[in-house]
């Protein structure tokens, strides 16, 4: 199982239990590769409203072309997601592969008025990237790419309401 899918499962479980716990990987004295400060700041600028470096934690990089990854807990917005995972990639090819891998175990559903999943989302009349909505282990999920920035985002709700998660994302990005 890939690190990215493992992170999503951990975040989904944390949504249910209300806490996050991460197991270490590698040598005891090895510093995890979490990317450089510039890439982390680039990724932080793409987080959904309410998330930032103050409430999201860098994660070890393990996916091909991954430059930075942040795992976020419950949104400060009481109507927001239970958790989020965001990643910055070096190329559109790596971004596309990560998107496909992330949604492979999701029971896909329509993203509100955006239509079937997976599909595309638009901003100011232009295609912004790919989007997929659905449920994973009875929790609503929304995964999207911001193609111009090579960023992948994944939100998990604390319930199974896909439509409410999609509406929150449309308002808060």
C-alpha positions as a printed Julia matrix, in Angstrom:
173×3 Matrix{Float64}:
   0.0    0.0     0.0
   1.41   3.43   -0.89
   2.29   6.02    1.74
  -0.36   8.37    0.28
  -3.14   5.79    0.64
  -1.88   4.92    4.11
  -2.09   8.6     5.09
  -5.66   8.79    3.79
  -6.67   5.74    5.8
  -5.05   7.21    8.93
  -6.83  10.52    8.38
 -10.14   8.74    7.78
  -9.69   6.79   11.0
  -8.71   9.98   12.84
 -11.92  11.62   11.66
 -13.83   8.86   13.4
 -11.75   8.78   16.59
 -10.96  12.49   16.8
  -7.2   12.07   16.99
  -4.15  11.54   14.82
  -1.27   9.17   15.52
   1.56   8.39   13.13
   3.92   5.44   13.2
   7.56   6.08   12.43
   9.21   4.52    9.41
  12.91   3.94    8.81
  15.98   4.08   11.02
  15.51   5.47   14.52
  18.0    8.31   14.01
  17.08   9.14   10.41
  15.39  12.49    9.86
  12.29  12.09    7.7
  12.37  13.83    4.33
   9.51  16.31    4.52
  10.75  18.54    1.68
  12.19  22.03    1.79
  10.73  25.19    3.3
  10.01  26.78   -0.07
   7.92  23.82   -1.28
   6.15  23.61    2.09
   5.23  27.31    1.88
   4.04  26.86   -1.71
   1.78  24.03   -0.58
   0.57  25.95    2.48
  -0.64  28.74    0.16
  -3.0   26.21   -1.47
  -4.7   24.92    1.68
  -8.44  25.23    2.17
  -9.73  28.12    4.28
  -8.98  27.6     7.97
  -5.99  25.34    7.41
  -2.39  26.51    7.72
   1.03  25.54    9.0
  -0.34  26.12   12.52
  -2.84  23.24   12.29
  -1.35  20.99    9.6
   1.75  18.82    9.97
   4.43  17.97    7.38
   4.65  14.3     6.47
   7.48  12.17    5.15
   7.65  12.16    1.35
   7.44   8.79   -0.36
   5.43   9.21   -3.56
   7.14   9.67   -6.91
   7.65  13.37   -7.54
   6.18  14.47   -4.2
   7.77  17.74   -2.99
   5.71  18.47    0.15
   2.8   16.92    2.07
   0.65  18.25    4.89
  -1.88  16.34    6.99
  -4.52  18.46    8.71
  -7.01  17.55   11.43
 -10.51  18.85   11.99
 -11.23  22.12   10.21
 -11.65  25.08   12.59
 -14.98  25.64   10.79
 -17.59  23.52   12.6
 -19.18  22.78    9.21
 -15.82  21.85    7.69
 -14.14  18.52    7.06
 -12.87  16.23    9.77
  -9.47  16.08    8.09
  -7.46  16.98    5.03
  -4.33  15.85    3.2
  -2.53  18.09    0.72
   0.48  17.32   -1.49
   2.65  19.27   -3.93
   4.09  17.38   -6.9
   6.93  18.08   -9.3
   4.94  17.4   -12.48
   1.46  16.96  -13.88
   2.24  13.3   -14.6
   3.02  12.61  -10.94
  -0.04  14.63   -9.88
  -2.3   12.63  -12.19
  -0.93   9.32  -10.92
  -1.47  10.38   -7.3
  -5.05  11.47   -8.06
  -5.87   8.1    -9.65
  -4.24   6.19   -6.8
  -6.07   8.24   -4.16
  -9.56   7.62   -5.55
  -9.16   3.95   -6.49
 -10.8    2.62   -3.28
 -13.47   5.34   -3.0
 -17.12   4.51   -3.77
 -17.55   7.35   -6.26
 -20.61   9.6    -6.31
 -21.63  12.83   -8.02
 -19.95  16.01   -6.76
 -23.07  18.1    -6.2
 -23.93  19.93   -9.41
 -20.5   19.16  -10.92
 -21.69  15.8   -12.22
 -20.21  12.33  -12.19
 -16.91  11.44  -10.54
 -14.22  11.68  -11.56
 -14.68  14.87  -13.51
 -13.24  18.36  -13.76
 -13.86  21.51  -11.77
 -13.79  25.07  -13.08
 -12.69  28.41  -11.71
 -13.57  31.61  -13.56
 -14.79  29.53  -16.5
 -11.48  27.67  -16.87
 -10.77  24.06  -15.96
  -8.87  24.08  -12.67
  -8.24  20.35  -12.38
  -9.77  16.97  -11.67
 -12.29  16.23   -8.93
 -13.82  13.11   -7.43
 -16.37  12.73   -4.65
 -17.63   9.69   -2.85
 -17.36   7.71    0.35
 -14.61   5.66    1.92
 -15.6    3.47    4.88
 -18.86   5.46    5.15
 -17.11   8.85    5.35
 -17.62  11.44    2.6
 -14.45  12.25    0.68
 -13.54  14.85   -1.9
 -10.27  14.68   -3.86
  -9.16  17.32   -6.34
  -6.17  18.61   -8.23
  -5.16  22.18   -8.85
  -3.37  21.54  -12.11
  -1.67  24.94  -12.48
   0.07  24.37   -9.12
   0.53  20.55   -9.23
  -1.36  20.3    -5.92
  -3.54  17.4    -4.78
  -6.08  17.88   -1.99
  -8.17  15.29   -0.18
 -10.86  16.08    2.4
 -12.7   13.61    4.61
 -15.91  14.54    6.4
 -16.89  13.31    9.85
 -20.05  11.88    8.24
 -21.24  10.44    4.93
 -22.75  13.66    3.49
 -20.92  14.01    0.16
 -23.08  16.96   -0.95
 -22.33  18.97    2.22
 -18.58  18.33    1.88
 -18.69  19.41   -1.76
 -20.58  22.61   -0.89
 -18.06  23.39    1.88
 -15.2   22.88   -0.58
 -16.84  25.14   -3.19
 -17.03  27.92   -0.6
 -13.69  27.36    1.13
 -11.51  25.7    -1.5
